[in-house]
Coordinates of N, CA, C and O and ligand atoms in Angstrom, one line a residue:
M1 N 0.8 -1.2 0.0 CA 0.0 0.0 0.0 C 0.9 1.3 0.0 O 1.9 1.3 0.7
S2 N 0.5 2.3 -0.8 CA 1.3 3.5 -0.8 C 1.1 4.3 0.5 O 0.0 4.2 1.1
S3 N 2.2 4.9 0.8 CA 2.1 5.8 2.0 C 2.5 7.2 1.7 O 3.4 7.4 0.8
Y4 N 1.9 8.1 2.3 CA 2.1 9.5 2.0 C 2.4 10.3 3.2 O 1.8 10.2 4.3
R5 N 3.4 11.3 3.1 CA 3.8 12.2 4.2 C 2.9 13.4 4.1 O 3.0 14.1 3.1
I6 N 2.2 13.7 5.1 CA 1.3 14.8 5.2 C 1.8 15.8 6.2 O 2.0 15.5 7.4
G7 N 2.0 17.1 5.8 CA 2.2 18.2 6.7 C 0.9 18.9 7.0 O 0.2 19.2 6.1
Y8 N 0.7 19.1 8.3 CA -0.5 19.8 8.6 C -0.3 21.1 9.4 O 0.6 21.2 10.2
F9 N -1.1 22.1 9.0 CA -1.0 23.4 9.7 C -2.3 23.5 10.6 O -3.4 23.3 10.2
V10 N -2.0 23.9 11.8 CA -3.1 24.3 12.7 C -3.1 25.9 12.7 O -2.1 26.5 13.2
G11 N -4.1 26.5 12.2 CA -4.1 27.9 12.0 C -4.4 28.8 13.2 O -4.9 29.9 13.1
S12 N -4.1 28.3 14.4 CA -4.4 29.0 15.6 C -3.2 28.9 16.6 O -2.5 27.9 16.6
L13 N -2.9 30.0 17.3 CA -1.8 30.0 18.3 C -2.4 29.7 19.7 O -1.6 29.8 20.7
S14 N -3.7 29.5 19.8 CA -4.3 29.3 21.1 C -3.9 28.0 21.8 O -3.9 27.0 21.1
S15 N -3.6 28.1 23.1 CA -3.2 26.9 23.8 C -4.4 26.0 24.0 O -4.2 24.8 24.4
T16 N -5.6 26.5 23.8 CA -6.8 25.7 23.9 C -7.5 25.5 22.6 O -8.7 25.4 22.5
S17 N -6.7 25.6 21.5 CA -7.3 25.6 20.2 C -8.3 24.4 19.9 O -7.9 23.3 20.0
I18 N -9.5 24.8 19.4 CA -10.4 23.7 19.0 C -9.9 23.1 17.7 O -10.3 22.0 17.4
N19 N -9.2 23.9 16.9 CA -8.7 23.4 15.6 C -7.6 22.4 15.8 O -7.4 21.5 15.0
R20 N -6.8 22.5 16.9 CA -5.8 21.5 17.2 C -6.5 20.2 17.6 O -6.1 19.1 17.2
K21 N -7.6 20.3 18.4 CA -8.4 19.1 18.7 C -8.9 18.5 17.4 O -8.9 17.2 17.3
L22 N -9.4 19.3 16.5 CA -9.9 18.8 15.3 C -8.8 18.1 14.5 O -9.0 17.0 13.9
A23 N -7.6 18.7 14.5 CA -6.4 18.1 13.8 C -6.1 16.7 14.4 O -5.9 15.7 13.7
N24 N -6.1 16.6 15.7 CA -5.8 15.4 16.4 C -6.9 14.3 16.0 O -6.6 13.1 15.9
A25 N -8.2 14.8 16.0 CA -9.3 13.9 15.6 C -9.1 13.4 14.2 O -9.3 12.2 13.9
L26 N -8.8 14.3 13.3 CA -8.6 13.9 11.9 C -7.5 12.8 11.8 O -7.6 11.8 11.0
I27 N -6.4 13.0 12.5 CA -5.3 12.1 12.4 C -5.7 10.7 13.0 O -5.4 9.7 12.5
S28 N -6.6 10.8 14.1 CA -7.0 9.5 14.7 C -7.9 8.7 13.8 O -7.9 7.5 14.0
V29 N -8.6 9.3 12.9 CA -9.5 8.5 12.1 C -9.0 8.4 10.6 O -9.7 7.8 9.8
A30 N -7.8 8.9 10.4 CA -7.2 8.8 9.0 C -7.0 7.4 8.6 O -6.7 6.5 9.4
P31 N -7.2 7.1 7.3 CA -6.9 5.7 6.8 C -5.4 5.4 6.9 O -4.6 6.3 7.0
E32 N -5.1 4.1 6.9 CA -3.7 3.7 6.9 C -3.0 4.3 5.7 O -3.6 4.5 4.6
G33 N -1.7 4.6 5.8 CA -0.9 5.0 4.7 C -0.8 6.6 4.7 O -0.3 7.1 3.7
L34 N -1.2 7.2 5.7 CA -0.9 8.7 5.9 C -0.1 8.9 7.1 O -0.4 8.4 8.2
E35 N 1.1 9.6 7.0 CA 2.0 9.9 8.1 C 1.9 11.4 8.3 O 2.2 12.1 7.3
F36 N 1.6 11.8 9.5 CA 1.4 13.3 9.8 C 2.5 13.9 10.5 O 3.0 13.4 11.5
T37 N 2.9 15.1 10.1 CA 3.9 16.0 10.8 C 3.3 17.4 10.9 O 2.9 17.9 9.8
E38 N 3.2 18.0 12.0 CA 2.8 19.3 12.1 C 3.8 20.3 11.6 O 5.0 20.1 11.8
I39 N 3.4 21.3 10.8 CA 4.2 22.4 10.4 C 3.9 23.6 11.2 O 2.9 24.2 11.1
P40 N 4.8 23.9 12.2 CA 4.4 24.9 13.2 C 4.5 26.3 12.6 O 5.3 26.6 11.7
I41 N 3.7 27.2 13.1 CA 3.7 28.6 12.6 C 3.9 29.6 13.7 O 3.9 30.8 13.4
D42 N 4.2 29.2 14.9 CA 4.2 30.1 16.0 C 5.5 30.8 16.2 O 5.6 31.8 17.0
K43 N 6.6 30.4 15.5 CA 7.9 31.1 15.8 C 8.2 32.1 14.7 O 9.3 32.7 14.7
L44 N 7.4 32.2 13.7 CA 7.7 33.1 12.5 C 7.6 34.5 12.9 O 6.5 35.0 13.4
P45 N 8.6 35.4 12.5 CA 8.3 36.8 12.6 C 7.3 37.2 11.5 O 7.0 36.4 10.6
L46 N 6.9 38.4 11.5 CA 6.0 38.9 10.5 C 6.8 39.0 9.2 O 8.0 39.5 9.1
Y47 N 6.3 38.4 8.1 CA 7.0 38.4 6.8 C 7.2 39.8 6.2 O 6.3 40.7 6.3
S48 N 8.4 40.0 5.7 CA 8.6 41.2 4.9 C 9.5 40.8 3.7 O 10.4 40.0 3.8
P49 N 9.3 41.4 2.5 CA 10.1 41.2 1.4 C 11.6 41.5 1.7 O 12.5 41.0 1.0
D50 N 11.9 42.3 2.7 CA 13.3 42.5 3.1 C 14.0 41.3 3.4 O 15.2 41.2 3.4
Y51 N 13.3 40.2 3.8 CA 13.9 39.0 4.2 C 14.3 38.1 3.0 O 15.0 37.1 3.1
D52 N 13.8 38.5 1.8 CA 13.9 37.6 0.7 C 15.3 37.2 0.3 O 15.6 36.1 -0.1
A53 N 16.2 38.2 0.4 CA 17.6 38.0 0.0 C 18.3 37.0 1.0 O 19.3 36.3 0.6
D54 N 17.8 36.9 2.2 CA 18.5 36.1 3.2 C 17.5 35.6 4.3 O 17.3 36.3 5.3
Y55 N 16.7 34.6 4.0 CA 15.7 34.1 4.9 C 16.3 33.7 6.3 O 17.3 33.0 6.3
P56 N 15.6 34.1 7.4 CA 16.1 33.7 8.7 C 15.8 32.2 8.9 O 15.0 31.6 8.1
P57 N 16.4 31.6 9.9 CA 16.2 30.1 10.1 C 14.7 29.8 10.2 O 14.3 28.7 9.7
E58 N 13.8 30.6 10.8 CA 12.4 30.3 10.9 C 11.8 30.2 9.6 O 10.9 29.4 9.3
G59 N 12.2 31.1 8.7 CA 11.6 31.2 7.3 C 12.1 30.0 6.5 O 11.3 29.3 5.8
R60 N 13.3 29.6 6.7 CA 13.9 28.4 6.0 C 13.2 27.2 6.5 O 12.9 26.2 5.8
A61 N 12.9 27.2 7.8 CA 12.3 26.0 8.4 C 11.0 25.6 7.8 O 10.7 24.5 7.6
I62 N 10.1 26.6 7.6 CA 8.8 26.3 7.1 C 8.9 25.9 5.7 O 8.2 24.9 5.2
K63 N 9.8 26.4 4.9 CA 10.0 26.0 3.5 C 10.5 24.6 3.5 O 10.1 23.7 2.7
D64 N 11.5 24.3 4.3 CA 12.1 22.9 4.4 C 11.0 21.9 4.8 O 10.9 20.8 4.3
A65 N 10.1 22.3 5.8 CA 9.1 21.4 6.2 C 8.1 21.1 5.1 O 7.7 19.9 5.0
I66 N 7.8 22.0 4.3 CA 6.8 21.7 3.2 C 7.5 20.9 2.1 O 6.9 20.0 1.6
A67 N 8.8 21.2 1.9 CA 9.5 20.4 0.9 C 9.6 18.9 1.3 O 9.8 18.1 0.5
G68 N 9.6 18.7 2.6 CA 9.8 17.4 3.2 C 8.5 16.5 3.2 O 8.5 15.4 3.6
V69 N 7.4 17.1 2.8 CA 6.1 16.4 2.8 C 5.6 16.3 1.4 O 6.0 17.0 0.5
Q70 N 4.6 15.4 1.2 CA 4.0 15.2 -0.1 C 2.7 15.9 -0.3 O 2.1 16.0 -1.4
A71 N 2.1 16.4 0.8 CA 0.8 17.1 0.7 C 0.6 17.9 2.0 O 1.3 17.6 3.0
V72 N -0.3 18.8 2.0 CA -0.6 19.6 3.2 C -2.1 19.7 3.5 O -2.9 19.6 2.6
L73 N -2.3 19.8 4.8 CA -3.7 19.9 5.3 C -3.8 21.1 6.2 O -3.0 21.2 7.1
F74 N -4.7 22.0 5.9 CA -4.9 23.2 6.7 C -6.1 22.9 7.6 O -7.2 22.6 7.1
V75 N -5.9 23.1 8.9 CA -7.0 23.0 9.9 C -7.1 24.4 10.5 O -6.3 24.8 11.3
C76 N -8.1 25.1 10.0 CA -8.1 26.6 10.1 C -9.3 27.2 10.8 O -10.5 26.9 10.5
P77 N -9.1 28.0 11.8 CA -10.2 28.7 12.5 C -10.7 29.8 11.6 O -10.0 30.2 10.6
E78 N -11.7 30.4 12.0 CA -12.2 31.7 11.4 C -12.1 32.8 12.4 O -12.7 32.7 13.4
Y79 N -11.3 33.8 12.0 CA -11.2 35.0 12.8 C -11.8 36.2 12.0 O -11.2 36.5 11.0
N80 N -12.8 36.8 12.6 CA -13.4 37.9 11.9 C -13.7 37.7 10.4 O -13.3 38.5 9.6
R81 N -14.3 36.5 10.2 CA -14.7 36.1 8.9 C -13.6 35.9 7.9 O -13.8 36.1 6.7
S82 N -12.4 35.6 8.4 CA -11.2 35.4 7.5 C -10.2 34.5 8.1 O -10.5 33.8 9.2
I83 N -9.1 34.4 7.5 CA -8.0 33.6 8.0 C -7.3 34.2 9.1 O -7.0 35.4 9.1
P84 N -6.9 33.5 10.2 CA -6.1 34.1 11.3 C -4.8 34.7 10.7 O -4.2 34.0 9.8
G85 N -4.4 35.8 11.2 CA -3.2 36.5 10.7 C -2.0 35.6 10.8 O -1.1 35.6 9.9
A86 N -1.9 34.8 11.9 CA -0.7 33.9 12.0 C -0.6 33.0 10.9 O 0.5 32.7 10.4
L87 N -1.7 32.4 10.5 CA -1.6 31.5 9.4 C -1.3 32.1 8.0 O -0.5 31.7 7.2
K88 N -1.9 33.3 7.8 CA -1.7 34.0 6.6 C -0.2 34.4 6.5 O 0.5 34.3 5.4
N89 N 0.4 34.8 7.6 CA 1.8 35.1 7.7 C 2.6 33.9 7.3 O 3.6 34.0 6.5
A90 N 2.3 32.8 7.8 CA 3.0 31.5 7.5 C 3.0 31.2 6.0 O 4.0 30.8 5.4
I91 N 1.8 31.4 5.4 CA 1.6 31.2 4.0 C 2.5 32.1 3.2 O 3.1 31.8 2.2
D92 N 2.5 33.4 3.6 CA 3.3 34.4 2.9 C 4.8 34.0 3.0 O 5.5 34.1 1.9
W93 N 5.3 33.6 4.1 CA 6.7 33.1 4.2 C 6.9 32.0 3.2 O 7.9 32.0 2.5
A94 N 6.0 31.0 3.2 CA 6.3 29.8 2.4 C 6.2 30.1 0.9 O 6.8 29.4 0.1
S95 N 5.4 31.1 0.6 CA 5.2 31.4 -0.8 C 6.3 32.2 -1.5 O 6.3 32.4 -2.7
R96 N 7.2 32.6 -0.7 CA 8.3 33.5 -1.2 C 9.7 32.9 -0.9 O 9.8 31.9 -0.2
P97 N 10.8 33.4 -1.4 CA 11.0 34.5 -2.4 C 10.3 34.2 -3.7 O 10.0 33.0 -4.0
W98 N 10.0 35.2 -4.5 CA 9.3 35.0 -5.8 C 10.1 34.0 -6.6 O 11.3 33.9 -6.7
G99 N 9.3 33.0 -7.1 CA 9.9 32.0 -7.9 C 10.2 30.7 -7.1 O 10.6 29.7 -7.6
Q100 N 10.1 30.8 -5.8 CA 10.4 29.7 -4.9 C 9.2 29.4 -4.0 O 9.3 29.1 -2.8
N101 N 8.0 29.4 -4.6 CA 6.8 29.2 -3.9 C 6.7 27.8 -3.4 O 6.6 26.8 -4.3
S102 N 6.7 27.5 -2.2 CA 6.7 26.1 -1.6 C 5.4 25.4 -1.9 O 5.4 24.2 -1.8
F103 N 4.3 26.1 -2.2 CA 3.0 25.4 -2.4 C 2.8 25.0 -3.8 O 1.7 24.3 -4.1
N104 N 3.7 25.3 -4.7 CA 3.4 25.0 -6.1 C 3.1 23.6 -6.4 O 4.0 22.7 -6.1
H105 N 1.9 23.3 -6.9 CA 1.5 21.9 -7.2 C 1.3 21.0 -6.0 O 1.2 19.7 -6.2
V106 N 1.3 21.5 -4.8 CA 1.2 20.6 -3.6 C -0.2 20.2 -3.4 O -1.1 21.1 -3.3
P107 N -0.5 18.9 -3.3 CA -1.9 18.5 -3.0 C -2.3 19.1 -1.6 O -1.5 19.0 -0.6
T108 N -3.4 19.7 -1.5 CA -3.8 20.5 -0.4 C -5.3 20.3 -0.1 O -6.1 20.3 -1.0
A109 N -5.6 20.3 1.2 CA -7.0 20.3 1.6 C -7.2 21.2 2.8 O -6.2 21.5 3.5
I110 N -8.4 21.7 3.0 CA -8.7 22.7 3.9 C -10.0 22.2 4.7 O -10.9 21.8 4.2
I111 N -9.9 22.4 6.0 CA -11.0 22.1 6.9 C -10.9 23.0 8.1 O -9.8 23.6 8.4
G112 N -11.9 23.2 8.9 CA -11.8 24.0 10.0 C -13.0 23.9 11.0 O -14.1 23.5 10.5
A113 N -12.8 24.3 12.2 CA -13.9 24.3 13.2 C -14.0 25.6 13.9 O -13.0 26.3 14.1
S114 N -15.3 26.0 14.1 CA -15.5 27.2 14.9 C -16.6 27.0 15.9 O -17.3 25.9 15.8
V115 N -16.8 27.9 16.8 CA -17.9 27.8 17.7 C -19.2 28.5 17.1 O -20.3 28.4 17.6
G116 N -19.0 29.1 15.9 CA -20.1 29.7 15.2 C -20.8 28.7 14.3 O -20.2 27.7 13.9
S117 N -22.0 29.0 14.0 CA -22.8 28.0 13.3 C -22.4 27.7 11.8 O -22.8 26.7 11.3
I118 N -21.7 28.7 11.2 CA -21.3 28.4 9.8 C -19.9 27.7 9.7 O -19.4 27.5 8.6
G119 N -19.3 27.4 10.9 CA -18.2 26.5 10.9 C -17.0 26.8 10.1 O -16.4 25.9 9.4
T120 N -16.6 28.1 10.0 CA -15.4 28.6 9.3 C -15.6 28.6 7.8 O -14.7 28.7 7.0
A121 N -16.9 28.6 7.3 CA -17.1 28.6 5.9 C -16.5 29.8 5.2 O -15.9 29.7 4.1
V122 N -16.6 31.0 5.8 CA -16.1 32.2 5.2 C -14.5 32.2 5.2 O -13.9 32.5 4.1
A123 N -13.9 31.8 6.3 CA -12.5 31.7 6.3 C -12.0 30.7 5.3 O -10.9 30.9 4.7
Q124 N -12.6 29.5 5.2 CA -12.2 28.5 4.3 C -12.2 29.0 2.8 O -11.3 28.7 2.0
Q125 N -13.3 29.8 2.5 CA -13.3 30.3 1.1 C -12.2 31.3 0.9 O -11.5 31.3 -0.2
S126 N -11.9 32.1 1.9 CA -10.7 33.0 1.8 C -9.4 32.2 1.7 O -8.6 32.6 0.8
L127 N -9.3 31.2 2.4 CA -8.0 30.4 2.4 C -8.0 29.7 1.0 O -6.9 29.5 0.4
R128 N -9.1 29.2 0.5 CA -9.1 28.6 -0.9 C -8.5 29.6 -1.9 O -7.8 29.2 -2.8
S129 N -9.0 30.8 -1.8 CA -8.5 31.8 -2.7 C -7.0 32.0 -2.6 O -6.3 32.1 -3.7
V130 N -6.5 32.1 -1.4 CA -5.1 32.3 -1.2 C -4.3 31.1 -1.8 O -3.3 31.3 -2.5
M131 N -4.8 29.9 -1.5 CA -4.0 28.7 -1.9 C -4.2 28.5 -3.4 O -3.3 27.9 -4.0
A132 N -5.3 28.9 -4.0 CA -5.4 28.8 -5.5 C -4.3 29.7 -6.1 O -3.6 29.4 -7.1
F133 N -4.2 30.9 -5.5 CA -3.1 31.8 -6.1 C -1.7 31.2 -5.9 O -0.8 31.4 -6.7
C134 N -1.6 30.5 -4.8 CA -0.3 29.8 -4.6 C -0.1 28.6 -5.4 O 0.9 27.8 -5.3
N135 N -1.1 28.3 -6.3 CA -1.0 27.2 -7.2 C -1.0 25.8 -6.6 O -0.4 24.8 -7.1
A136 N -1.6 25.7 -5.4 CA -1.7 24.4 -4.7 C -2.8 23.7 -5.4 O -3.7 24.2 -6.1
R137 N -2.7 22.3 -5.4 CA -3.7 21.5 -6.0 C -4.8 21.2 -5.0 O -4.7 20.2 -4.2
L138 N -5.8 22.0 -4.9 CA -6.8 21.9 -3.9 C -7.8 20.8 -4.0 O -8.3 20.6 -5.1
M139 N -8.1 20.1 -2.9 CA -9.3 19.2 -2.9 C -10.5 20.1 -2.8 O -10.7 20.9 -1.9
T140 N -11.3 20.0 -3.8 CA -12.5 20.9 -3.9 C -13.7 20.3 -3.2 O -14.6 21.0 -2.8
S141 N -13.8 19.0 -3.2 CA -14.9 18.3 -2.6 C -14.4 17.0 -1.9 O -13.5 16.3 -2.5
P142 N -14.8 16.7 -0.7 CA -15.9 17.3 0.1 C -15.3 18.6 0.8 O -14.1 18.7 1.0
E143 N -16.2 19.4 1.1 CA -15.9 20.5 2.0 C -16.4 20.1 3.4 O -17.3 19.2 3.5
A144 N -15.8 20.7 4.5 CA -16.2 20.3 5.8 C -16.1 21.5 6.7 O -15.0 22.0 7.0
Y145 N -17.3 22.0 7.1 CA -17.4 23.2 8.0 C -17.9 22.7 9.3 O -19.1 22.3 9.5
I146 N -17.0 22.6 10.3 CA -17.3 22.0 11.6 C -17.7 23.0 12.6 O -16.9 23.8 13.1
H147 N -19.0 22.9 13.0 CA -19.5 23.7 14.1 C -19.3 22.9 15.3 O -20.1 21.9 15.6
L148 N -18.3 23.2 16.1 CA -17.8 22.2 17.1 C -18.5 22.5 18.5 O -18.4 23.6 19.0
Q149 N -19.3 21.6 18.9 CA -19.9 21.7 20.2 C -18.9 21.4 21.3 O -18.0 20.5 21.1
Q150 N -19.1 22.0 22.5 CA -18.2 21.8 23.6 C -18.2 20.3 24.0 O -19.3 19.7 24.0
G151 N -17.0 19.7 24.1 CA -16.9 18.3 24.5 C -17.0 17.3 23.4 O -16.9 16.1 23.6
A152 N -17.2 17.8 22.2 CA -17.3 16.9 21.0 C -16.0 16.2 20.7 O -16.0 15.0 20.3
I153 N -14.9 16.9 21.0 CA -13.6 16.2 20.7 C -12.7 16.5 22.0 O -12.6 17.7 22.4
D154 N -12.0 15.5 22.5 CA -11.1 15.8 23.6 C -9.7 16.3 23.0 O -9.5 16.2 21.8
D155 N -8.9 16.8 23.9 CA -7.6 17.3 23.5 C -6.8 16.3 22.6 O -6.1 16.7 21.7
D156 N -6.8 15.1 23.0 CA -6.0 14.1 22.3 C -6.7 13.6 21.0 O -6.1 12.7 20.3
G157 N -7.8 14.2 20.7 CA -8.4 13.8 19.4 C -9.6 12.8 19.5 O -10.2 12.5 18.5
T158 N -9.8 12.3 20.7 CA -10.9 11.4 20.9 C -12.2 12.1 20.6 O -12.5 13.1 21.0
I159 N -13.0 11.4 19.7 CA -14.2 12.0 19.2 C -15.4 11.5 20.1 O -15.7 10.3 20.0
N160 N -16.0 12.4 20.8 CA -17.1 12.0 21.6 C -18.5 12.1 20.9 O -19.5 11.4 21.3
D161 N -18.5 12.9 19.9 CA -19.8 13.1 19.1 C -19.8 12.1 18.0 O -19.1 12.2 17.0
E162 N -20.6 11.1 18.2 CA -20.7 9.9 17.2 C -21.1 10.4 15.8 O -20.8 9.7 14.8
S163 N -21.9 11.5 15.8 CA -22.3 11.9 14.4 C -21.2 12.6 13.7 O -21.2 12.7 12.4
L164 N -20.1 13.0 14.4 CA -19.0 13.7 13.7 C -18.0 12.7 13.1 O -17.4 13.0 12.1
K165 N -17.9 11.6 13.8 CA -16.8 10.6 13.4 C -16.9 10.2 11.9 O -15.9 10.3 11.2
P166 N -18.1 9.8 11.4 CA -18.1 9.4 10.0 C -17.8 10.5 9.0 O -17.2 10.3 8.0
I167 N -18.1 11.7 9.4 CA -17.8 12.9 8.6 C -16.3 13.1 8.5 O -15.8 13.2 7.4
L168 N -15.6 13.0 9.6 CA -14.2 13.2 9.6 C -13.5 12.0 8.9 O -12.5 12.2 8.1
E169 N -14.0 10.8 9.1 CA -13.4 9.6 8.5 C -13.5 9.7 7.0 O -12.6 9.5 6.3
S170 N -14.7 10.1 6.5 CA -14.8 10.1 5.0 C -14.1 11.2 4.4 O -13.5 11.1 3.3
Y171 N -13.9 12.3 5.2 CA -13.1 13.5 4.7 C -11.7 13.0 4.5 O -11.0 13.3 3.5
M172 N -11.1 12.2 5.4 CA -9.8 11.8 5.3 C -9.6 10.7 4.3 O -8.5 10.7 3.6
V173 N -10.6 9.9 4.1 CA -10.5 8.9 3.0 C -10.4 9.7 1.6 O -9.6 9.4 0.8
E174 N -11.2 10.7 1.5 CA -11.2 11.5 0.2 C -9.9 12.2 0.1 O -9.4 12.4 -1.0
F175 N -9.4 12.7 1.2 CA -8.1 13.5 1.2 C -7.0 12.5 0.7 O -6.2 12.9 -0.2
K176 N -7.0 11.3 1.2 CA -5.9 10.4 0.7 C -6.1 10.1 -0.8 O -5.1 10.1 -1.5
E177 N -7.3 10.0 -1.2 CA -7.5 9.7 -2.7 C -7.1 10.9 -3.5 O -6.5 10.8 -4.6
H178 N -7.4 12.1 -3.0 CA -6.9 13.3 -3.7 C -5.4 13.4 -3.8 O -4.9 13.7 -4.8
V179 N -4.8 13.1 -2.7 CA -3.3 13.1 -2.6 C -2.7 12.1 -3.7 O -1.8 12.5 -4.5
A180 N -3.3 10.9 -3.7 CA -2.8 9.9 -4.6 C -3.0 10.3 -6.0 O -2.1 10.2 -6.9
R181 N -4.1 10.9 -6.3 CA -4.5 11.3 -7.7 C -3.5 12.4 -8.1 O -2.9 12.4 -9.2
V182 N -3.3 13.4 -7.3 CA -2.4 14.5 -7.7 C -1.0 14.0 -7.9 O -0.3 14.4 -8.8
L183 N -0.5 13.2 -6.9 CA 0.9 12.8 -7.0 C 1.1 11.8 -8.2 O 2.3 11.7 -8.6
T184 N 0.1 11.2 -8.7 CA 0.3 10.4 -9.9 C 0.8 11.2 -11.1 O 1.6 10.8 -11.9
V185 N 0.3 12.5 -11.2 CA 0.7 13.3 -12.3 C 1.8 14.3 -11.9 O 2.5 14.9 -12.7
L186 N 1.8 14.6 -10.6 CA 2.8 15.6 -10.1 C 3.5 15.0 -8.9 O 3.3 15.4 -7.8
P187 N 4.4 14.1 -9.2 CA 5.0 13.4 -8.1 C 5.9 14.3 -7.2 O 6.5 15.2 -7.7
R188 N 6.0 14.0 -5.9 CA 6.9 14.7 -5.0 C 7.6 13.7 -4.2 O 6.9 12.9 -3.5
D189 N 8.9 13.6 -4.2 CA 9.6 12.6 -3.5 C 10.1 13.0 -2.2 O 9.8 13.9 -1.6
Ligands
FMN201 C1 -10.2 37.3 17.0 C2 -11.4 36.3 16.9 C3 -12.3 36.4 15.9 C4 -13.3 35.4 15.7 N1 -14.1 35.5 14.7 C5 -14.9 34.5 14.4 C6 -15.6 34.4 13.2 O1 -15.5 35.3 12.3 N2 -16.5 33.4 12.9 C7 -16.6 32.4 13.9 O2 -17.4 31.4 13.6 N3 -16.0 32.4 15.1 C8 -15.1 33.4 15.3 N4 -14.4 33.5 16.5 C9 -14.7 32.4 17.5 C10 -13.8 31.2 17.1 O3 -14.7 30.3 16.4 C11 -13.4 30.5 18.4 O4 -12.6 31.3 19.2 C12 -12.6 29.2 18.1 O5 -12.2 28.6 19.3 C13 -11.3 29.6 17.3 O6 -10.6 28.4 17.0 P1 -9.3 28.1 17.8 O7 -9.7 27.7 19.2 O8 -8.7 26.9 17.1 O9 -8.3 29.3 17.8 C14 -13.4 34.4 16.7 C15 -12.5 34.3 17.7 C16 -11.5 35.2 17.8 C17 -10.5 35.1 19.0

């Protein structure tokens, strides 16, 4: 069976992030053949083109981390109907210097959880637009907008809400198929 290295972004710096819980839950129900590594975003300074000539270690680290995986998964909160600034900053770092965009052709999926009833739908559309510009190979379907109820997922990813489990399971099955499909024509070693 083929195995794929997945880098995942949690788009929140919160120590109690519900999106980190969601990421852990997604990993816990993922099909065999996916290996997950978090790509951290919390140490990055704010991006400026002034860094392009000589990226600092934090900037090189995020680009190296993406180069080391075959696909990426964004688990993204919604802040003020958009992408949290910390995540957008990380994407900006990874997309530059010009001509060295780390997301080019990378199989990518987006999911997110919020306490609001539309479950990050607006932020996800915003993130889709950003990642389309970055030329990532986006999984367009299924979409998953998770309105997370308190206690639905434990910190370690244990899913207590039985209605949520099959949604996350099938999302990850589809994600693996998307990764396999994209890598067939755009391999990443
Ligand atoms: C600055 C800020 C803006 C927020 N804006 C939204 C929003 O636009 N839509 C929404 O559904 N929830 C919003 N929320 C509530 C978040 O859904 C909630 O804080 C959630 O826990 C964020 O995910 P996280 O815990 O992974 O950081 C906002 C929260 C913060 C702190």
